[in-house]
CSV table of C-alpha atoms in Angstrom, one decimal:
chain,number,residue,atom,x,y,z
N,42,UNK,CA,110.9,61.2,246.9
N,43,UNK,CA,110.2,64.2,244.6
N,44,UNK,CA,110.6,64.1,240.8
N,45,UNK,CA,113.1,67.0,240.8
N,46,UNK,CA,115.4,68.9,243.1
N,47,UNK,CA,115.1,72.7,243.3
N,48,UNK,CA,118.8,73.4,243.4
N,49,UNK,CA,120.5,70.5,241.5
N,50,UNK,CA,120.3,69.1,238.0
N,51,UNK,CA,120.8,65.6,236.6
N,52,UNK,CA,119.3,63.5,239.4
N,53,UNK,CA,115.9,62.6,237.9
N,54,UNK,CA,114.4,62.1,234.4
N,55,UNK,CA,115.0,59.9,231.4
N,56,UNK,CA,118.6,61.0,231.2
N,57,UNK,CA,119.3,59.3,234.5
N,58,UNK,CA,117.3,56.1,234.1
N,59,UNK,CA,120.5,54.0,233.6
N,60,UNK,CA,122.7,56.0,236.1
N,61,UNK,CA,124.6,53.9,238.6
N,62,UNK,CA,124.0,55.4,242.0
N,63,UNK,CA,126.5,54.7,244.7
N,64,UNK,CA,123.8,53.8,247.2
N,65,UNK,CA,121.4,52.1,244.7
N,66,UNK,CA,119.0,55.0,244.2
N,67,UNK,CA,119.1,58.8,243.6
N,68,UNK,CA,119.9,60.9,246.7
N,69,UNK,CA,117.0,62.8,248.3
N,70,UNK,CA,118.1,66.4,249.3
N,71,UNK,CA,114.9,67.4,251.0
N,72,UNK,CA,116.4,67.6,254.5
N,73,UNK,CA,119.5,69.6,253.6
N,74,UNK,CA,117.5,71.8,251.3
N,75,UNK,CA,115.4,72.8,254.3
N,76,UNK,CA,118.6,73.6,256.3
N,77,UNK,CA,119.9,75.6,253.3
N,78,UNK,CA,116.7,77.7,253.0
N,79,UNK,CA,116.6,78.3,256.8
N,80,UNK,CA,120.3,79.3,257.1
N,81,UNK,CA,121.3,81.0,253.8
N,82,UNK,CA,122.4,84.6,253.8
N,83,UNK,CA,121.5,85.3,250.1
N,84,UNK,CA,118.6,84.3,248.0
N,85,UNK,CA,119.8,84.7,244.5
N,86,UNK,CA,117.3,85.5,241.7
N,87,UNK,CA,116.4,82.7,239.3
N,88,UNK,CA,118.5,83.0,236.2
N,89,UNK,CA,121.1,85.2,237.8
N,90,UNK,CA,124.8,84.3,237.5
N,91,UNK,CA,125.0,83.6,241.2
N,92,UNK,CA,122.0,81.2,241.0
N,93,UNK,CA,123.5,79.4,238.0
N,94,UNK,CA,126.9,79.0,239.7
N,95,UNK,CA,125.2,77.8,242.9
N,96,UNK,CA,123.3,75.1,240.9
N,97,UNK,CA,126.5,74.2,239.1
N,98,UNK,CA,128.4,73.7,242.3
N,99,UNK,CA,125.6,71.8,244.1
N,100,UNK,CA,125.2,69.5,241.0
N,101,UNK,CA,129.0,69.0,240.9
N,102,UNK,CA,129.1,67.9,244.5
N,103,UNK,CA,126.1,65.6,244.0
N,104,UNK,CA,127.8,63.8,241.1
N,105,UNK,CA,131.1,63.5,242.9
N,106,UNK,CA,129.5,61.9,246.0
N,107,UNK,CA,126.6,59.9,244.5
N,108,UNK,CA,127.3,58.8,240.9
N,109,UNK,CA,129.6,55.7,241.0
N,110,UNK,CA,130.3,55.6,237.3
N,111,UNK,CA,132.1,58.6,235.8
N,112,UNK,CA,130.4,57.8,232.4
N,113,UNK,CA,127.2,58.9,234.1
N,114,UNK,CA,128.5,62.4,234.9
N,115,UNK,CA,126.6,65.2,233.1
N,116,UNK,CA,128.1,68.4,234.7
N,117,UNK,CA,131.6,67.0,234.9
N,118,UNK,CA,133.8,66.3,231.9
N,119,UNK,CA,135.3,63.1,233.4
N,120,UNK,CA,138.0,62.6,230.8
N,121,UNK,CA,139.5,66.1,231.2
N,122,UNK,CA,138.6,66.6,234.9
N,123,UNK,CA,141.2,67.7,237.4
N,124,UNK,CA,140.8,68.5,241.1
N,125,UNK,CA,143.1,70.3,243.4
N,126,UNK,CA,143.0,71.5,247.0
N,127,UNK,CA,144.9,74.5,248.3
N,128,UNK,CA,147.3,74.5,245.4
N,129,UNK,CA,148.2,70.8,245.8
N,130,UNK,CA,148.6,68.0,243.3
N,131,UNK,CA,145.9,67.9,240.6
N,132,UNK,CA,143.9,64.7,240.8
N,133,UNK,CA,141.9,62.9,238.1
N,134,UNK,CA,138.5,61.2,238.7
N,135,UNK,CA,140.3,57.9,239.0
N,136,UNK,CA,142.8,59.2,241.5
N,137,UNK,CA,140.0,60.7,243.6
N,138,UNK,CA,138.4,57.2,243.6
N,139,UNK,CA,141.6,55.7,244.8
N,140,UNK,CA,141.7,58.2,247.7
N,141,UNK,CA,138.3,57.0,248.8
N,142,UNK,CA,136.1,59.6,247.1
N,143,UNK,CA,134.7,63.0,248.0
N,144,UNK,CA,135.4,63.6,251.7
N,145,UNK,CA,138.9,62.1,251.5
N,146,UNK,CA,139.8,64.4,248.5
N,147,UNK,CA,138.4,67.5,250.3
N,148,UNK,CA,140.2,66.7,253.5
N,149,UNK,CA,143.7,65.8,252.2
N,150,UNK,CA,146.4,66.7,254.7
N,151,UNK,CA,150.1,66.8,255.2
N,152,UNK,CA,149.9,66.7,259.0
N,153,UNK,CA,151.7,63.9,260.8
N,154,UNK,CA,149.4,61.0,261.5
N,155,UNK,CA,149.3,61.6,265.2
N,156,UNK,CA,148.0,65.1,264.7
N,157,UNK,CA,145.2,64.3,262.3
N,158,UNK,CA,141.7,64.8,263.5
N,159,UNK,CA,140.5,63.0,260.4
N,160,UNK,CA,142.9,60.7,258.5
N,161,UNK,CA,141.9,60.2,254.8
N,162,UNK,CA,144.3,57.3,254.6
N,163,UNK,CA,142.3,55.4,257.2
N,164,UNK,CA,138.9,56.0,255.7
N,165,UNK,CA,137.0,54.5,252.7
N,166,UNK,CA,134.2,56.2,250.8
N,167,UNK,CA,131.6,54.3,252.9
N,168,UNK,CA,133.2,55.0,256.3
N,169,UNK,CA,133.7,58.7,255.6
N,170,UNK,CA,130.3,59.2,254.1
N,171,UNK,CA,128.6,57.4,257.1
N,172,UNK,CA,130.8,59.4,259.5
N,173,UNK,CA,129.8,62.8,258.2
N,174,UNK,CA,126.1,61.9,257.7
N,175,UNK,CA,126.1,60.9,261.3
N,176,UNK,CA,127.8,64.1,262.5
N,177,UNK,CA,125.4,66.2,260.3
N,178,UNK,CA,122.0,64.4,260.3
N,179,UNK,CA,120.4,67.5,258.7
N,180,UNK,CA,123.2,67.7,256.1
N,181,UNK,CA,126.0,70.1,255.3
N,182,UNK,CA,124.5,73.0,253.4
N,183,UNK,CA,126.3,75.0,250.7
N,184,UNK,CA,125.7,78.6,249.5
N,185,UNK,CA,127.5,80.8,247.1
N,186,UNK,CA,128.4,84.1,248.8
N,187,UNK,CA,129.8,86.0,245.8
N,188,UNK,CA,130.8,85.3,242.2
N,189,UNK,CA,133.9,87.2,241.2
N,190,UNK,CA,134.0,86.1,237.5
N,191,UNK,CA,131.8,84.2,235.2
N,192,UNK,CA,132.5,81.3,232.7
N,193,UNK,CA,134.7,79.9,231.4
N,194,UNK,CA,136.8,80.6,234.6
N,195,UNK,CA,134.3,80.9,237.4
N,196,UNK,CA,135.7,82.3,240.6
N,197,UNK,CA,133.4,82.4,243.6
N,198,UNK,CA,133.3,82.5,247.4
N,199,UNK,CA,131.4,79.9,249.3
N,200,UNK,CA,130.0,78.9,252.8
N,201,UNK,CA,129.3,75.4,254.0
N,202,UNK,CA,127.5,74.9,257.3
N,203,UNK,CA,125.8,72.2,259.4
N,204,UNK,CA,124.9,71.4,263.0
N,205,UNK,CA,126.9,68.9,264.9
N,206,UNK,CA,124.0,66.8,266.2
N,207,UNK,CA,125.8,63.5,266.0
N,208,UNK,CA,129.0,62.0,267.4
N,209,UNK,CA,132.4,62.2,265.8
N,210,UNK,CA,135.0,59.5,266.6
N,211,UNK,CA,134.2,59.4,270.3
N,212,UNK,CA,133.3,63.1,270.7
N,213,UNK,CA,129.7,63.7,271.8
N,214,UNK,CA,127.5,66.0,269.7
N,215,UNK,CA,127.4,69.6,270.7
N,216,UNK,CA,124.5,70.8,268.6
N,217,UNK,CA,126.6,73.8,267.6
N,218,UNK,CA,126.8,75.2,264.1
N,219,UNK,CA,130.0,74.4,262.2
N,220,UNK,CA,130.9,76.7,259.4
N,221,UNK,CA,133.5,76.7,256.6
N,222,UNK,CA,134.4,79.6,254.3
N,223,UNK,CA,136.5,79.4,251.2
N,224,UNK,CA,137.0,80.2,247.6
N,225,UNK,CA,137.0,78.1,244.4
N,226,UNK,CA,137.7,78.3,240.7
N,227,UNK,CA,135.7,76.2,238.3
N,228,UNK,CA,137.0,75.9,234.7
N,229,UNK,CA,134.1,75.0,232.4
N,230,UNK,CA,133.8,74.3,228.6
N,231,UNK,CA,131.3,75.8,226.2
N,232,UNK,CA,128.6,73.4,227.5
N,233,UNK,CA,129.2,74.5,231.1
N,234,UNK,CA,130.8,71.1,231.9
N,235,UNK,CA,133.4,71.2,234.6
N,236,UNK,CA,137.0,70.5,233.4
N,237,UNK,CA,139.0,71.6,236.4
N,238,UNK,CA,138.3,72.7,240.0
N,239,UNK,CA,140.5,74.4,242.5
N,240,UNK,CA,139.4,74.7,246.1
N,241,UNK,CA,141.0,77.0,248.7
N,242,UNK,CA,139.9,76.7,252.3
N,243,UNK,CA,141.1,75.6,255.7
N,244,UNK,CA,139.9,72.1,256.6
N,245,UNK,CA,140.5,72.8,260.3
N,246,UNK,CA,137.6,75.2,260.2
N,247,UNK,CA,135.4,72.1,259.9
N,248,UNK,CA,137.3,69.5,261.9
N,249,UNK,CA,138.2,71.6,265.0
N,250,UNK,CA,134.5,72.1,265.6
N,251,UNK,CA,134.1,68.3,266.1
N,252,UNK,CA,136.5,68.2,269.0
N,253,UNK,CA,134.4,70.5,271.3
N,254,UNK,CA,132.2,67.6,272.3
N,255,UNK,CA,133.2,65.7,275.4
N,256,UNK,CA,134.9,62.4,274.8
N,257,UNK,CA,132.7,59.4,275.4
N,258,UNK,CA,133.7,55.9,276.4
N,259,UNK,CA,133.1,54.3,273.0
N,260,UNK,CA,134.2,55.8,269.7
N,261,UNK,CA,131.7,56.0,266.8
N,262,UNK,CA,133.9,56.0,263.7
N,263,UNK,CA,132.4,53.5,261.3
N,264,UNK,CA,128.6,53.7,261.3
N,265,UNK,CA,127.2,51.1,258.9
N,266,UNK,CA,126.0,52.4,255.6
N,267,UNK,CA,123.3,49.8,255.5
N,268,UNK,CA,121.0,52.3,257.3
N,269,UNK,CA,118.5,53.6,254.7
N,270,UNK,CA,118.8,57.1,255.9
N,271,UNK,CA,122.5,57.2,255.6
N,272,UNK,CA,122.4,55.5,252.2
N,273,UNK,CA,119.7,57.6,250.5
N,274,UNK,CA,120.3,61.1,252.0
N,275,UNK,CA,122.2,63.9,250.3
N,276,UNK,CA,124.6,65.8,252.6
N,277,UNK,CA,125.3,68.9,250.5
């Protein structure tokens, strides 16, 4: 594992020596970084606003998914932090934890249970993380497409993509690229710590791609997180 990450802060170094990592050790993003570099549509200049925002967002996602203790957050102001999806209810860090963490917060839905491709109410942090790491063995890359305004109210457009090379709840892998486009607003303080985020995107862009694979006889829905690859890998 390297001593730094090219696109994220606050993973290594003395400042993280006491950090409580959700899977016992810092995530390694080498695989998804390769996917990112091969598939990105923009290569932002070092020090540009776009590059700084991209690092901010990637670091934010790393902390949300991999740091189990909010007191260890460096890019997120955990006491003031609020999260909302598509204009819905604002959630605190503690409420995100009760939902089951990152994927469950990002995939909140009001659809009836029988119509849900993915049901956050039936998934824990461990099962959801294992599920998506299985679906996207090379990770789910993120790039910033455009920054519409800078701090303290950062508005940007983003693209997430990955290749469905693993099964999803009984659907066989297709190998096809799955892409999600959206917009987000990050409210930051003077120290560039995130106090509030608002995400706007259609989760069905992601989930509908998983249903293209043929149904298999056995459903793979709760892959064990004891697998070292699943536990240590970064997905974003």
